Amino acid sequence: GQQLNQSPQSMFIQEGEDVSMNCTSSSIFNTWLWYKQEPGEGPVLLIALYKAGELTSNGRLTAQFGITRKDSFLNISASIPSDVGIYFCAGPNSGYALNFGKGTSLLVTP
Amino acid sequence: KAGVTQTPRYLIKTRGQQVTLSCSPISGHRSVSWYQQTPGQGLQFLFEYFSETQRNKGNFPGRFSGRQFSNSRSEMNVSTLELGDSALYLCASSLDGLETQYFGPGTRLLVL
């Protein structure tokens, strides 16, 4: 399937800092999704992007659908300890399946 | 609206046994997908069902199978369990498979 490359692999930051992570693909996607997963739980949808160039916010989270349709970015402003988790980007293929990146692990210290 | 529910949440089996996992989608969602999550391979697609029909299958052996009932609930079965089948099995539902997928909490399977 289409491979999604996420970076960075992990981040260790202090509370209050801003966070940026991105996801790139060799193929074009028509939808980009960002999920957060906490230990022992399933991924929770944070933001869905449906149009190239689209910039969407959800509270302190902002995500953008790249113009080339081959990348997406997620920013978290003023991080707090409950932002800890693994953030995944995902894109649907034509076969009703989601392709996922390997995730960005975020640790926030008080 | 209730989310996706999965049962059981935890399961311990031994090699050679079989296991059945259950998933109830969000009310009104007709598409159910299953994923396997492991530390090494990440999230990998197993199969997707819509209106009781499997529309797509990932690259997993035939020991992995599933089905969907008329009420959209789905079950996944793994036969002849292997140690490498230890994983978090996630179910996701969407309106028709092309819309955004919402995940359940997963079933953590440990094969000894």
mmCIF file of C-alpha atoms in Angstrom:
data_model
loop_
_atom_site.group_PDB
_atom_site.id
_atom_site.type_symbol
_atom_site.label_atom_id
_atom_site.label_comp_id
_atom_site.label_asym_id
_atom_site.label_seq_id
_atom_site.Cartn_x
_atom_site.Cartn_y
_atom_site.Cartn_z
ATOM 1 C CA GLY A 1 0.000 0.000 0.000
ATOM 2 C CA GLN A 2 0.934 3.640 -0.061
ATOM 3 C CA GLN A 3 3.561 4.363 2.569
ATOM 4 C CA LEU A 4 3.235 7.347 4.882
ATOM 5 C CA ASN A 5 6.381 8.722 6.467
ATOM 6 C CA GLN A 6 5.963 10.586 9.725
ATOM 7 C CA SER A 7 8.527 12.739 11.430
ATOM 8 C CA PRO A 8 9.828 13.165 13.952
ATOM 9 C CA GLN A 9 9.564 9.671 15.382
ATOM 10 C CA SER A 10 9.424 11.047 18.922
ATOM 11 C CA MET A 11 9.427 14.371 20.731
ATOM 12 C CA PHE A 12 10.186 15.225 24.318
ATOM 13 C CA ILE A 13 9.105 18.751 25.192
ATOM 14 C CA GLN A 14 8.235 20.983 28.100
ATOM 15 C CA GLU A 15 4.730 22.070 28.941
ATOM 16 C CA GLY A 16 3.823 25.274 27.126
ATOM 17 C CA GLU A 17 5.957 24.616 24.070
ATOM 18 C CA ASP A 18 4.533 24.394 20.569
ATOM 19 C CA VAL A 19 4.844 21.144 18.619
ATOM 20 C CA SER A 20 5.050 20.483 14.900
ATOM 21 C CA MET A 21 4.968 17.140 13.139
ATOM 22 C CA ASN A 22 4.481 16.128 9.548
ATOM 23 C CA CYS A 23 3.571 13.307 7.277
ATOM 24 C CA THR A 24 4.637 12.720 3.686
ATOM 25 C CA SER A 25 3.682 10.246 1.026
ATOM 26 C CA SER A 26 4.955 9.258 -2.389
ATOM 27 C CA SER A 27 1.346 9.080 -3.534
ATOM 28 C CA ILE A 28 -1.464 11.589 -3.647
ATOM 29 C CA PHE A 29 -4.191 11.451 -1.029
ATOM 30 C CA ASN A 30 -7.614 13.036 -1.265
ATOM 31 C CA THR A 31 -8.086 12.971 2.485
ATOM 32 C CA TRP A 32 -5.687 13.334 5.357
ATOM 33 C CA LEU A 33 -6.600 12.258 8.874
ATOM 34 C CA TRP A 34 -4.810 12.845 12.152
ATOM 35 C CA TYR A 35 -5.402 10.507 15.082
ATOM 36 C CA LYS A 36 -4.109 10.419 18.643
ATOM 37 C CA GLN A 37 -3.658 7.192 20.535
ATOM 38 C CA GLU A 38 -3.144 6.899 24.269
ATOM 39 C CA PRO A 39 -1.853 3.753 25.974
ATOM 40 C CA GLY A 40 -4.358 0.921 25.967
ATOM 41 C CA GLU A 41 -6.837 2.759 23.775
ATOM 42 C CA GLY A 42 -7.750 2.954 20.117
ATOM 43 C CA PRO A 43 -6.861 5.935 17.929
ATOM 44 C CA VAL A 44 -9.111 8.948 18.363
ATOM 45 C CA LEU A 45 -9.760 11.197 15.393
ATOM 46 C CA LEU A 46 -8.426 14.701 15.919
ATOM 47 C CA ILE A 47 -8.749 16.414 12.566
ATOM 48 C CA ALA A 48 -9.896 15.431 9.085
ATOM 49 C CA LEU A 49 -8.744 17.313 5.994
ATOM 50 C CA TYR A 50 -10.517 16.965 2.660
ATOM 51 C CA LYS A 51 -9.131 19.648 0.370
ATOM 52 C CA ALA A 52 -5.628 20.557 -0.779
ATOM 53 C CA GLY A 53 -4.439 23.680 1.017
ATOM 54 C CA GLU A 54 -7.076 23.332 3.722
ATOM 55 C CA LEU A 55 -6.126 24.561 7.180
ATOM 56 C CA THR A 56 -8.302 23.247 10.004
ATOM 57 C CA SER A 57 -8.183 23.838 13.743
ATOM 58 C CA ASN A 58 -9.510 21.890 16.684
ATOM 59 C CA GLY A 59 -8.769 23.835 19.843
ATOM 60 C CA ARG A 60 -5.004 24.052 20.224
ATOM 61 C CA LEU A 61 -4.502 21.721 17.263
ATOM 62 C CA THR A 62 -4.083 22.935 13.712
ATOM 63 C CA ALA A 63 -3.562 20.729 10.679
ATOM 64 C CA GLN A 64 -2.918 21.515 7.045
ATOM 65 C CA PHE A 65 -3.466 19.542 3.867
ATOM 66 C CA GLY A 66 -0.426 20.148 1.667
ATOM 67 C CA ILE A 67 -0.883 21.767 -1.736
ATOM 68 C CA THR A 68 0.815 18.851 -3.484
ATOM 69 C CA ARG A 69 -1.635 16.471 -1.717
ATOM 70 C CA LYS A 70 1.384 14.414 -0.720
ATOM 71 C CA ASP A 71 1.892 15.854 2.736
ATOM 72 C CA SER A 72 0.166 17.128 5.839
ATOM 73 C CA PHE A 73 1.215 18.921 8.997
ATOM 74 C CA LEU A 74 -0.080 18.941 12.546
ATOM 75 C CA ASN A 75 0.748 21.652 15.043
ATOM 76 C CA ILE A 76 -0.079 21.709 18.732
ATOM 77 C CA SER A 77 0.193 25.030 20.492
ATOM 78 C CA ALA A 78 0.944 25.560 24.177
ATOM 79 C CA SER A 79 1.295 21.856 24.938
ATOM 80 C CA ILE A 80 -0.046 20.424 28.188
ATOM 81 C CA PRO A 81 0.690 17.091 29.909
ATOM 82 C CA SER A 82 -2.503 15.477 28.588
ATOM 83 C CA ASP A 83 -1.196 15.920 25.027
ATOM 84 C CA VAL A 84 1.011 12.893 25.698
ATOM 85 C CA GLY A 85 0.374 10.084 23.260
ATOM 86 C CA ILE A 86 1.176 8.833 19.797
ATOM 87 C CA TYR A 87 -0.015 10.909 16.877
ATOM 88 C CA PHE A 88 -0.749 9.136 13.610
ATOM 89 C CA CYS A 89 -1.425 10.472 10.184
ATOM 90 C CA ALA A 90 -3.579 8.366 7.900
ATOM 91 C CA GLY A 91 -4.933 8.463 4.412
ATOM 92 C CA PRO A 92 -7.567 6.290 2.764
ATOM 93 C CA ASN A 93 -6.749 4.198 -0.263
ATOM 94 C CA SER A 94 -9.230 3.131 -2.869
ATOM 95 C CA GLY A 95 -9.894 -0.127 -1.063
ATOM 96 C CA TYR A 96 -11.762 1.251 1.940
ATOM 97 C CA ALA A 97 -8.625 0.909 4.059
ATOM 98 C CA LEU A 98 -6.567 3.489 5.881
ATOM 99 C CA ASN A 99 -2.808 3.669 5.410
ATOM 100 C CA PHE A 100 -1.116 4.817 8.592
ATOM 101 C CA GLY A 101 2.205 6.403 9.346
ATOM 102 C CA LYS A 102 4.385 4.882 12.065
ATOM 103 C CA GLY A 103 3.404 7.653 14.465
ATOM 104 C CA THR A 104 5.053 10.470 16.383
ATOM 105 C CA SER A 105 5.392 9.769 20.089
ATOM 106 C CA LEU A 106 4.949 12.917 22.170
ATOM 107 C CA LEU A 107 6.083 13.275 25.766
ATOM 108 C CA VAL A 108 5.344 16.478 27.703
ATOM 109 C CA THR A 109 6.999 17.298 30.979
ATOM 110 C CA PRO A 110 5.272 19.628 33.458
ATOM 111 C CA LYS B 1 -24.206 8.637 20.204
ATOM 112 C CA ALA B 2 -22.307 5.621 21.507
ATOM 113 C CA GLY B 3 -18.914 4.934 20.005
ATOM 114 C CA VAL B 4 -17.448 1.769 18.592
ATOM 115 C CA THR B 5 -17.367 -1.018 21.153
ATOM 116 C CA GLN B 6 -15.142 -4.066 21.126
ATOM 117 C CA THR B 7 -15.263 -7.182 23.254
ATOM 118 C CA PRO B 8 -13.409 -8.605 24.963
ATOM 119 C CA ARG B 9 -10.851 -5.945 25.834
ATOM 120 C CA TYR B 10 -8.168 -8.446 26.815
ATOM 121 C CA LEU B 11 -7.580 -12.042 25.886
ATOM 122 C CA ILE B 12 -4.914 -14.620 26.597
ATOM 123 C CA LYS B 13 -4.679 -17.710 24.411
ATOM 124 C CA THR B 14 -2.147 -20.418 23.719
ATOM 125 C CA ARG B 15 -0.609 -21.369 20.404
ATOM 126 C CA GLY B 16 -2.873 -23.456 18.214
ATOM 127 C CA GLN B 17 -6.101 -22.164 19.720
ATOM 128 C CA GLN B 18 -8.568 -20.014 17.900
ATOM 129 C CA VAL B 19 -10.150 -16.732 18.955
ATOM 130 C CA THR B 20 -13.186 -14.661 18.033
ATOM 131 C CA LEU B 21 -13.318 -10.913 18.570
ATOM 132 C CA SER B 22 -16.444 -8.800 18.362
ATOM 133 C CA CYS B 23 -17.095 -5.239 17.214
ATOM 134 C CA SER B 24 -20.242 -3.130 17.369
ATOM 135 C CA PRO B 25 -20.072 -0.061 15.120
ATOM 136 C CA ILE B 26 -21.499 3.378 15.723
ATOM 137 C CA SER B 27 -25.242 3.358 15.130
ATOM 138 C CA GLY B 28 -25.962 3.985 11.462
ATOM 139 C CA HIS B 29 -22.487 3.019 10.286
ATOM 140 C CA ARG B 30 -22.529 0.175 7.815
ATOM 141 C CA SER B 31 -18.812 -0.240 7.178
ATOM 142 C CA VAL B 32 -16.566 -2.053 9.637
ATOM 143 C CA SER B 33 -12.818 -2.387 9.198
ATOM 144 C CA TRP B 34 -10.329 -4.377 11.219
ATOM 145 C CA TYR B 35 -6.701 -3.498 11.859
ATOM 146 C CA GLN B 36 -3.819 -5.195 13.629
ATOM 147 C CA GLN B 37 -1.427 -3.028 15.594
ATOM 148 C CA THR B 38 2.012 -4.248 16.682
ATOM 149 C CA PRO B 39 5.076 -2.304 17.800
ATOM 150 C CA GLY B 40 7.073 -3.531 14.836
ATOM 151 C CA GLN B 41 4.597 -3.220 11.995
ATOM 152 C CA GLY B 42 2.340 -0.447 13.242
ATOM 153 C CA LEU B 43 -1.276 -0.365 12.139
ATOM 154 C CA GLN B 44 -2.051 -2.788 9.346
ATOM 155 C CA PHE B 45 -5.331 -3.280 7.549
ATOM 156 C CA LEU B 46 -6.937 -6.711 7.847
ATOM 157 C CA PHE B 47 -10.290 -6.454 6.059
ATOM 158 C CA GLU B 48 -13.387 -4.349 5.567
ATOM 159 C CA TYR B 49 -17.054 -5.309 5.534
ATOM 160 C CA PHE B 50 -20.067 -3.475 4.228
ATOM 161 C CA SER B 51 -23.598 -4.835 4.219
ATOM 162 C CA GLU B 52 -22.363 -8.277 5.234
ATOM 163 C CA THR B 53 -19.903 -8.433 2.314
ATOM 164 C CA GLN B 54 -16.143 -8.345 2.507
ATOM 165 C CA ARG B 55 -15.029 -5.652 0.089
ATOM 166 C CA ASN B 56 -11.316 -5.658 0.709
ATOM 167 C CA LYS B 57 -8.718 -7.760 2.443
ATOM 168 C CA GLY B 58 -5.223 -6.913 3.541
ATOM 169 C CA ASN B 59 -2.135 -9.030 3.222
ATOM 170 C CA PHE B 60 -2.784 -11.515 6.021
ATOM 171 C CA PRO B 61 -2.953 -15.325 5.907
ATOM 172 C CA GLY B 62 -6.227 -17.167 5.600
ATOM 173 C CA ARG B 63 -6.169 -17.919 9.322
ATOM 174 C CA PHE B 64 -7.611 -14.442 9.716
ATOM 175 C CA SER B 65 -11.243 -14.231 8.746
ATOM 176 C CA GLY B 66 -14.254 -12.147 9.548
ATOM 177 C CA ARG B 67 -17.907 -11.638 8.983
ATOM 178 C CA GLN B 68 -20.559 -9.000 9.362
ATOM 179 C CA PHE B 69 -24.117 -9.440 10.492
ATOM 180 C CA SER B 70 -27.271 -7.739 9.258
ATOM 181 C CA ASN B 71 -27.128 -5.272 12.165
ATOM 182 C CA SER B 72 -23.595 -4.268 11.011
ATOM 183 C CA ARG B 73 -21.923 -5.892 14.002
ATOM 184 C CA SER B 74 -18.773 -7.700 12.983
ATOM 185 C CA GLU B 75 -16.658 -10.549 14.260
ATOM 186 C CA MET B 76 -13.102 -11.434 13.490
ATOM 187 C CA ASN B 77 -11.702 -14.931 13.885
ATOM 188 C CA VAL B 78 -8.113 -16.090 14.045
ATOM 189 C CA SER B 79 -7.504 -19.814 13.873
ATOM 190 C CA THR B 80 -4.404 -21.789 14.798
ATOM 191 C CA LEU B 81 -2.946 -18.925 16.777
ATOM 192 C CA GLU B 82 0.766 -18.180 16.539
ATOM 193 C CA LEU B 83 2.960 -16.211 18.922
ATOM 194 C CA GLY B 84 3.233 -13.472 16.310
ATOM 195 C CA ASP B 85 -0.518 -12.908 16.418
ATOM 196 C CA SER B 86 -0.108 -11.142 19.756
ATOM 197 C CA ALA B 87 -1.287 -7.634 19.034
ATOM 198 C CA LEU B 88 -3.915 -4.988 19.590
ATOM 199 C CA TYR B 89 -6.820 -5.649 17.233
ATOM 200 C CA LEU B 90 -8.742 -2.530 16.348
ATOM 201 C CA CYS B 91 -12.121 -2.177 14.779
ATOM 202 C CA ALA B 92 -13.215 0.990 13.009
ATOM 203 C CA SER B 93 -16.577 1.997 11.633
ATOM 204 C CA SER B 94 -17.700 4.528 9.068
ATOM 205 C CA LEU B 95 -20.860 5.356 7.194
ATOM 206 C CA ASP B 96 -19.887 3.648 3.972
ATOM 207 C CA GLY B 97 -16.171 2.936 4.126
ATOM 208 C CA LEU B 98 -15.228 6.064 2.228
ATOM 209 C CA GLU B 99 -16.037 8.409 5.071
ATOM 210 C CA THR B 100 -13.865 9.040 8.106
ATOM 211 C CA GLN B 101 -13.277 5.949 10.229
ATOM 212 C CA TYR B 102 -13.824 5.927 13.986
ATOM 213 C CA PHE B 103 -11.983 3.409 16.111
ATOM 214 C CA GLY B 104 -12.947 1.305 19.086
ATOM 215 C CA PRO B 105 -10.681 0.778 22.118
ATOM 216 C CA GLY B 106 -9.298 -2.469 20.727
ATOM 217 C CA THR B 107 -8.868 -6.025 21.943
ATOM 218 C CA ARG B 108 -5.426 -6.846 23.235
ATOM 219 C CA LEU B 109 -4.585 -10.448 22.394
ATOM 220 C CA LEU B 110 -1.671 -12.245 23.982
ATOM 221 C CA VAL B 111 -0.681 -15.622 22.576
ATOM 222 C CA LEU B 112 1.483 -17.779 24.824
#
